[in-house]
PDB file of C-alpha atoms and ligand atoms in Angstrom:
ATOM      1  CA  MET A1493      -3.664 -24.375 -11.241  1.00  0.00           C
ATOM      2  CA  VAL A1494      -4.036 -22.319 -14.358  1.00  0.00           C
ATOM      3  CA  ARG A1495      -7.419 -20.261 -12.240  1.00  0.00           C
ATOM      4  CA  SER A1496      -5.494 -19.943  -9.159  1.00  0.00           C
ATOM      5  CA  TYR A1497      -1.741 -18.435 -11.029  1.00  0.00           C
ATOM      6  CA  GLU A1498      -4.505 -16.004 -13.037  1.00  0.00           C
ATOM      7  CA  GLU A1499      -5.930 -15.148  -9.982  1.00  0.00           C
ATOM      8  CA  PHE A1500      -2.662 -14.967  -8.686  1.00  0.00           C
ATOM      9  CA  PHE A1501      -1.410 -12.390 -10.934  1.00  0.00           C
ATOM     10  CA  CYS A1502      -4.926 -10.878 -12.003  1.00  0.00           C
ATOM     11  CA  GLY A1503      -2.753  -7.233 -10.979  1.00  0.00           C
ATOM     12  CA  TYR A1504      -0.948  -6.964 -14.680  1.00  0.00           C
ATOM     13  CA  ALA A1505      -4.903  -6.019 -16.197  1.00  0.00           C
ATOM     14  CA  GLU A1506      -5.280  -3.410 -13.534  1.00  0.00           C
ATOM     15  CA  ASP A1507      -4.792   0.000 -13.340  1.00  0.00           C
ATOM     16  CA  PRO A1508      -3.739   1.470 -10.686  1.00  0.00           C
ATOM     17  CA  VAL A1509      -3.658   5.234 -12.083  1.00  0.00           C
ATOM     18  CA  ASP A1510      -7.980   5.035 -12.480  1.00  0.00           C
ATOM     19  CA  LEU A1511      -8.589   3.161 -10.078  1.00  0.00           C
ATOM     20  CA  LEU A1512      -7.528   6.704  -8.301  1.00  0.00           C
ATOM     21  CA  THR A1513      -9.289   9.190 -11.196  1.00  0.00           C
ATOM     22  CA  ARG A1514     -13.228   9.332  -9.492  1.00  0.00           C
ATOM     23  CA  THR A1515     -12.843  11.264  -6.225  1.00  0.00           C
ATOM     24  CA  PHE A1516     -14.854  13.429  -3.532  1.00  0.00           C
ATOM     25  CA  SER A1517     -14.371  17.450  -3.753  1.00  0.00           C
ATOM     26  CA  GLU A1518     -17.350  17.909  -1.430  1.00  0.00           C
ATOM     27  CA  VAL A1519     -15.788  17.372   1.840  1.00  0.00           C
ATOM     28  CA  GLU A1520     -15.554  20.504   3.644  1.00  0.00           C
ATOM     29  CA  ASP A1521     -11.757  21.173   2.654  1.00  0.00           C
ATOM     30  CA  TYR A1522     -10.620  18.496   5.202  1.00  0.00           C
ATOM     31  CA  ASP A1523      -6.551  18.161   4.725  1.00  0.00           C
ATOM     32  CA  GLU A1524      -5.697  15.953   7.647  1.00  0.00           C
ATOM     33  CA  MET A1525      -4.324  12.968   7.369  1.00  0.00           C
ATOM     34  CA  VAL A1526      -6.013   9.912   5.579  1.00  0.00           C
ATOM     35  CA  LEU A1527      -4.485   7.337   7.007  1.00  0.00           C
ATOM     36  CA  LEU A1528      -5.724   3.508   5.918  1.00  0.00           C
ATOM     37  CA  ARG A1529      -3.586   0.468   7.976  1.00  0.00           C
ATOM     38  CA  ASP A1530      -2.961  -3.107   8.459  1.00  0.00           C
ATOM     39  CA  ILE A1531      -4.153  -3.422   4.665  1.00  0.00           C
ATOM     40  CA  ARG A1532      -3.482  -7.466   4.540  1.00  0.00           C
ATOM     41  CA  PHE A1533      -1.830  -7.987   0.834  1.00  0.00           C
ATOM     42  CA  GLU A1534      -1.062 -11.485  -0.688  1.00  0.00           C
ATOM     43  CA  SER A1535       2.088 -11.446  -3.418  1.00  0.00           C
ATOM     44  CA  HIS A1536       4.993 -13.331  -5.389  1.00  0.00           C
ATOM     45  CA  CYS A1537       8.825 -13.094  -4.539  1.00  0.00           C
ATOM     46  CA  GLU A1538       9.804 -12.655  -8.493  1.00  0.00           C
ATOM     47  CA  HIS A1539      12.822 -14.793  -7.672  1.00  0.00           C
ATOM     48  CA  HIS A1540      11.442 -17.734  -6.794  1.00  0.00           C
ATOM     49  CA  MET A1541       7.886 -17.371  -7.273  1.00  0.00           C
ATOM     50  CA  VAL A1542       6.616 -18.312  -3.470  1.00  0.00           C
ATOM     51  CA  PRO A1543       4.235 -15.393  -1.071  1.00  0.00           C
ATOM     52  CA  ILE A1544       4.912 -12.580  -0.270  1.00  0.00           C
ATOM     53  CA  ILE A1545       2.157 -12.042   2.301  1.00  0.00           C
ATOM     54  CA  GLY A1546       2.197  -8.452   5.356  1.00  0.00           C
ATOM     55  CA  VAL A1547       0.350  -5.605   5.714  1.00  0.00           C
ATOM     56  CA  ALA A1548       0.457  -1.904   3.850  1.00  0.00           C
ATOM     57  CA  HIS A1549       0.346   0.772   6.171  1.00  0.00           C
ATOM     58  CA  VAL A1550      -0.292   3.871   3.562  1.00  0.00           C
ATOM     59  CA  ALA A1551      -2.002   7.408   4.299  1.00  0.00           C
ATOM     60  CA  TYR A1552      -2.271  10.895   2.689  1.00  0.00           C
ATOM     61  CA  LEU A1553      -2.308  14.679   2.926  1.00  0.00           C
ATOM     62  CA  PRO A1554      -5.235  15.575   1.177  1.00  0.00           C
ATOM     63  CA  ARG A1555      -5.191  18.909  -1.101  1.00  0.00           C
ATOM     64  CA  LYS A1556      -8.169  19.334  -2.009  1.00  0.00           C
ATOM     65  CA  ARG A1557      -8.840  15.847  -4.078  1.00  0.00           C
ATOM     66  CA  VAL A1558     -10.084  12.574  -1.455  1.00  0.00           C
ATOM     67  CA  VAL A1559      -9.994   9.513  -2.263  1.00  0.00           C
ATOM     68  CA  GLY A1560     -12.536   6.675  -1.848  1.00  0.00           C
ATOM     69  CA  ILE A1561     -10.654   4.555   0.968  1.00  0.00           C
ATOM     70  CA  SER A1562     -11.152   1.683  -0.788  1.00  0.00           C
ATOM     71  CA  LYS A1563      -9.910   2.368  -3.746  1.00  0.00           C
ATOM     72  CA  LEU A1564      -6.379   2.680  -1.751  1.00  0.00           C
ATOM     73  CA  ALA A1565      -6.521  -0.999  -0.623  1.00  0.00           C
ATOM     74  CA  ARG A1566      -6.992  -1.934  -4.495  1.00  0.00           C
ATOM     75  CA  VAL A1567      -4.367   0.394  -5.311  1.00  0.00           C
ATOM     76  CA  VAL A1568      -1.957  -2.050  -2.798  1.00  0.00           C
ATOM     77  CA  ASP A1569      -3.612  -5.293  -4.495  1.00  0.00           C
ATOM     78  CA  ALA A1570      -3.275  -3.933  -7.778  1.00  0.00           C
ATOM     79  CA  TYR A1571       0.718  -4.421  -7.473  1.00  0.00           C
ATOM     80  CA  ALA A1572       0.879  -6.806  -4.689  1.00  0.00           C
ATOM     81  CA  ARG A1573      -0.812 -10.325  -7.722  1.00  0.00           C
ATOM     82  CA  ARG A1574       2.495  -9.355  -9.668  1.00  0.00           C
ATOM     83  CA  PHE A1575       6.005 -10.803  -9.270  1.00  0.00           C
ATOM     84  CA  GLN A1576       7.480  -8.398  -6.515  1.00  0.00           C
ATOM     85  CA  ILE A1577      10.423  -7.029  -5.110  1.00  0.00           C
ATOM     86  CA  GLN A1578       9.158  -5.119  -1.436  1.00  0.00           C
ATOM     87  CA  GLU A1579      11.374  -2.718  -1.945  1.00  0.00           C
ATOM     88  CA  ARG A1580       9.148  -2.104  -5.827  1.00  0.00           C
ATOM     89  CA  MET A1581       5.758  -2.199  -4.912  1.00  0.00           C
ATOM     90  CA  THR A1582       6.531   0.002  -1.710  1.00  0.00           C
ATOM     91  CA  ALA A1583       7.843   3.162  -4.166  1.00  0.00           C
ATOM     92  CA  GLN A1584       4.992   1.803  -6.698  1.00  0.00           C
ATOM     93  CA  ILE A1585       2.047   2.661  -4.464  1.00  0.00           C
ATOM     94  CA  ALA A1586       3.516   6.166  -2.882  1.00  0.00           C
ATOM     95  CA  ASN A1587       4.454   7.235  -6.432  1.00  0.00           C
ATOM     96  CA  THR A1588       1.152   6.127  -8.536  1.00  0.00           C
ATOM     97  CA  ILE A1589      -1.336   8.443  -4.995  1.00  0.00           C
ATOM     98  CA  ASN A1590       1.161  10.976  -5.062  1.00  0.00           C
ATOM     99  CA  GLU A1591       0.757  11.065  -9.301  1.00  0.00           C
ATOM    100  CA  VAL A1592      -2.334  10.806  -9.354  1.00  0.00           C
ATOM    101  CA  LEU A1593      -3.991  12.534  -6.292  1.00  0.00           C
ATOM    102  CA  GLN A1594      -1.003  15.207  -6.275  1.00  0.00           C
ATOM    103  CA  PRO A1595      -1.360  15.370  -2.380  1.00  0.00           C
ATOM    104  CA  ARG A1596       0.713  16.888  -0.211  1.00  0.00           C
ATOM    105  CA  GLY A1597       2.334  13.703   0.880  1.00  0.00           C
ATOM    106  CA  VAL A1598       2.422  10.143   0.538  1.00  0.00           C
ATOM    107  CA  GLY A1599       3.558   7.274   3.162  1.00  0.00           C
ATOM    108  CA  VAL A1600       3.989   3.712   2.554  1.00  0.00           C
ATOM    109  CA  VAL A1601       5.323   1.399   5.154  1.00  0.00           C
ATOM    110  CA  ILE A1602       4.633  -2.373   3.969  1.00  0.00           C
ATOM    111  CA  GLU A1603       5.687  -5.311   6.633  1.00  0.00           C
ATOM    112  CA  ALA A1604       5.647  -8.680   4.587  1.00  0.00           C
ATOM    113  CA  SER A1605       6.793 -12.253   5.298  1.00  0.00           C
ATOM    114  CA  HIS A1606       9.001 -13.724   2.288  1.00  0.00           C
ATOM    115  CA  GLN A1607       8.123 -17.518   2.578  1.00  0.00           C
ATOM    116  CA  CYS A1608      11.623 -17.441   0.515  1.00  0.00           C
ATOM    117  CA  MET A1609      13.264 -17.086   3.756  1.00  0.00           C
ATOM    118  CA  THR A1610      10.840 -18.799   5.870  1.00  0.00           C
ATOM    119  CA  THR A1611      10.624 -21.733   4.154  1.00  0.00           C
ATOM    120  CA  ARG A1612      13.629 -22.089   1.904  1.00  0.00           C
ATOM    121  CA  GLY A1613      16.830 -21.170   1.634  1.00  0.00           C
ATOM    122  CA  VAL A1614      18.372 -18.948   4.934  1.00  0.00           C
ATOM    123  CA  HIS A1615      15.560 -21.189   6.806  1.00  0.00           C
ATOM    124  CA  ARG A1616      14.493 -18.072   8.845  1.00  0.00           C
ATOM    125  CA  PRO A1617      11.050 -18.176  10.422  1.00  0.00           C
ATOM    126  CA  GLY A1618       9.721 -15.377  12.575  1.00  0.00           C
ATOM    127  CA  VAL A1619      11.553 -12.525  10.327  1.00  0.00           C
ATOM    128  CA  SER A1620       9.342  -9.900   8.692  1.00  0.00           C
ATOM    129  CA  MET A1621      10.645  -7.018   6.857  1.00  0.00           C
ATOM    130  CA  VAL A1622      10.009  -3.983   7.033  1.00  0.00           C
ATOM    131  CA  THR A1623      10.363  -0.994   3.810  1.00  0.00           C
ATOM    132  CA  SER A1624       8.735   2.219   3.211  1.00  0.00           C
ATOM    133  CA  ARG A1625       7.895   5.127   1.005  1.00  0.00           C
ATOM    134  CA  MET A1626       7.607   8.881   2.180  1.00  0.00           C
ATOM    135  CA  LEU A1627       6.930  12.367  -0.090  1.00  0.00           C
ATOM    136  CA  GLY A1628       5.897  15.044   0.458  1.00  0.00           C
ATOM    137  CA  THR A1629       5.273  16.788   3.694  1.00  0.00           C
ATOM    138  CA  PHE A1630       5.712  13.446   4.747  1.00  0.00           C
ATOM    139  CA  ARG A1631       9.499  12.739   3.250  1.00  0.00           C
ATOM    140  CA  SER A1632      10.769  17.147   4.728  1.00  0.00           C
ATOM    141  CA  ASN A1633       8.000  17.216   7.884  1.00  0.00           C
ATOM    142  CA  SER A1634       9.284  14.853  10.301  1.00  0.00           C
ATOM    143  CA  ASP A1635       6.136  15.715  12.413  1.00  0.00           C
ATOM    144  CA  THR A1636       4.173  14.206   9.687  1.00  0.00           C
ATOM    145  CA  ARG A1637       6.142  11.044   9.779  1.00  0.00           C
ATOM    146  CA  ARG A1638       6.310  10.959  13.956  1.00  0.00           C
ATOM    147  CA  GLU A1639       2.522  11.279  14.045  1.00  0.00           C
ATOM    148  CA  PHE A1640       2.230   8.381  10.529  1.00  0.00           C
ATOM    149  CA  LEU A1641       4.509   6.063  12.669  1.00  0.00           C
ATOM    150  CA  SER A1642       3.264   6.451  15.316  1.00  0.00           C
ATOM    151  CA  ILE A1643      -1.190   5.144  14.367  1.00  0.00           C
ATOM    152  CA  LEU A1644       0.944   2.632  13.025  1.00  0.00           C
ATOM    153  CA  ASN A1645       2.768   2.386  16.632  1.00  0.00           C
ATOM    154  CA  ARG A1646      -1.547   2.543  18.205  1.00  0.00           C
ATOM    155  CA  PRO A1647      -4.586  -0.206  18.785  1.00  0.00           C
ATOM    156  CA  GLY A1648      -6.840  -0.114  16.534  1.00  0.00           C
ATOM    157  CA  VAL A1649     -10.533   1.696  17.788  1.00  0.00           C
ATOM    158  CA  THR A1650     -12.330  -1.333  15.258  1.00  0.00           C
ATOM    159  CA  GLY A1651     -10.334  -4.248  16.892  1.00  0.00           C
ATOM    160  CA  GLY A1652     -10.067  -6.172  13.697  1.00  0.00           C
ATOM    161  CA  VAL A1653     -13.967  -5.776  12.933  1.00  0.00           C
TER     162      VAL A1653
HETATM  163  N1  LIG B1176     -12.571   8.503   2.377  1.00  0.00           N
HETATM  164  C1  LIG B1176     -13.789   7.722   2.411  1.00  0.00           C
HETATM  165  N2  LIG B1176     -13.759   6.423   1.779  1.00  0.00           N
HETATM  166  C2  LIG B1176     -14.823   6.583   2.152  1.00  0.00           C
HETATM  167  C3  LIG B1176     -15.641   6.447   2.678  1.00  0.00           C
HETATM  168  N3  LIG B1176     -16.711   5.241   3.200  1.00  0.00           N
HETATM  169  C4  LIG B1176     -17.006   5.494   1.531  1.00  0.00           C
HETATM  170  N4  LIG B1176     -16.056   5.437   1.067  1.00  0.00           N
HETATM  171  C5  LIG B1176     -15.831   4.931   0.118  1.00  0.00           C
HETATM  172  O1  LIG B1176     -16.090   5.623  -0.848  1.00  0.00           O
HETATM  173  C6  LIG B1176     -16.240   4.699  -2.287  1.00  0.00           C
HETATM  174  C7  LIG B1176     -17.609   4.640  -3.580  1.00  0.00           C
HETATM  175  O2  LIG B1176     -17.402   4.186  -4.558  1.00  0.00           O
HETATM  176  P1  LIG B1176     -18.054   3.426  -5.608  1.00  0.00           P
HETATM  177  O3  LIG B1176     -16.868   3.229  -6.489  1.00  0.00           O
HETATM  178  O4  LIG B1176     -18.790   4.419  -6.381  1.00  0.00           O
HETATM  179  O5  LIG B1176     -17.935   2.056  -4.563  1.00  0.00           O
HETATM  180  P2  LIG B1176     -17.472   0.804  -5.020  1.00  0.00           P
HETATM  181  O6  LIG B1176     -18.435   0.984  -6.628  1.00  0.00           O
HETATM  182  O7  LIG B1176     -18.467   0.077  -3.900  1.00  0.00           O
HETATM  183  O8  LIG B1176     -16.513   0.720  -4.251  1.00  0.00           O
HETATM  184  P3  LIG B1176     -15.769  -0.561  -3.979  1.00  0.00           P
HETATM  185  O9  LIG B1176     -15.520  -0.151  -2.280  1.00  0.00           O
HETATM  186  O10 LIG B1176     -13.639  -0.506  -3.892  1.00  0.00           O
HETATM  187  O11 LIG B1176     -16.715  -1.920  -4.643  1.00  0.00           O
HETATM  188  C8  LIG B1176     -15.068   3.546  -1.789  1.00  0.00           C
HETATM  189  O12 LIG B1176     -13.928   3.588  -2.434  1.00  0.00           O
HETATM  190  C9  LIG B1176     -15.948   3.641  -0.266  1.00  0.00           C
HETATM  191  O13 LIG B1176     -14.739   2.494   0.275  1.00  0.00           O
HETATM  192  C10 LIG B1176     -15.368   7.655   3.194  1.00  0.00           C
HETATM  193  O14 LIG B1176     -15.842   8.070   5.018  1.00  0.00           O
HETATM  194  N5  LIG B1176     -14.227   8.309   3.068  1.00  0.00           N
END
């Protein structure tokens, strides 16, 4: 049991800023959107300590600095593996990427099911919660935001491989 809880809450031992400090510079001035979608995560509700299970979609518009793509998923995990509320987790992921990479913009969308309301309390299975945090161009430019959100609605090319 102790090992399980150490795993559930190992995010407190991770520094999300550290995860993003190594960046790639030789990217031929790539400056279009980078989007990692369907990042599955498992978190725990800080009110009831029961699971929040969902997916995060994380995008940014680089300004010179491009990060290893797995690091975006690691940042999601670093915040998910803590006691959370979904709105705070969404903001933390976006704010950290924004502060460390200083991109032109960041967009984070999270869709999750909260077992504190599907399996107890109000008992509403099948309900999911959607939150988003848009910064920089994702907030100020509706075309950028629309491009991001429209990609989320497209089927993936890899078929989830
Ligand atoms: N942006 C970008 N990152 C990539 C691409 N292909 C691989 N990567 C990332 O390149 C990074 C290499 O980082 P390292 O820290 O050297 O590799 P690692 O120790 O295997 O890192 P993890 O994959 O996080 O375990 C990883 O984050 C990969 O996900 C790509 O096409 N674009």
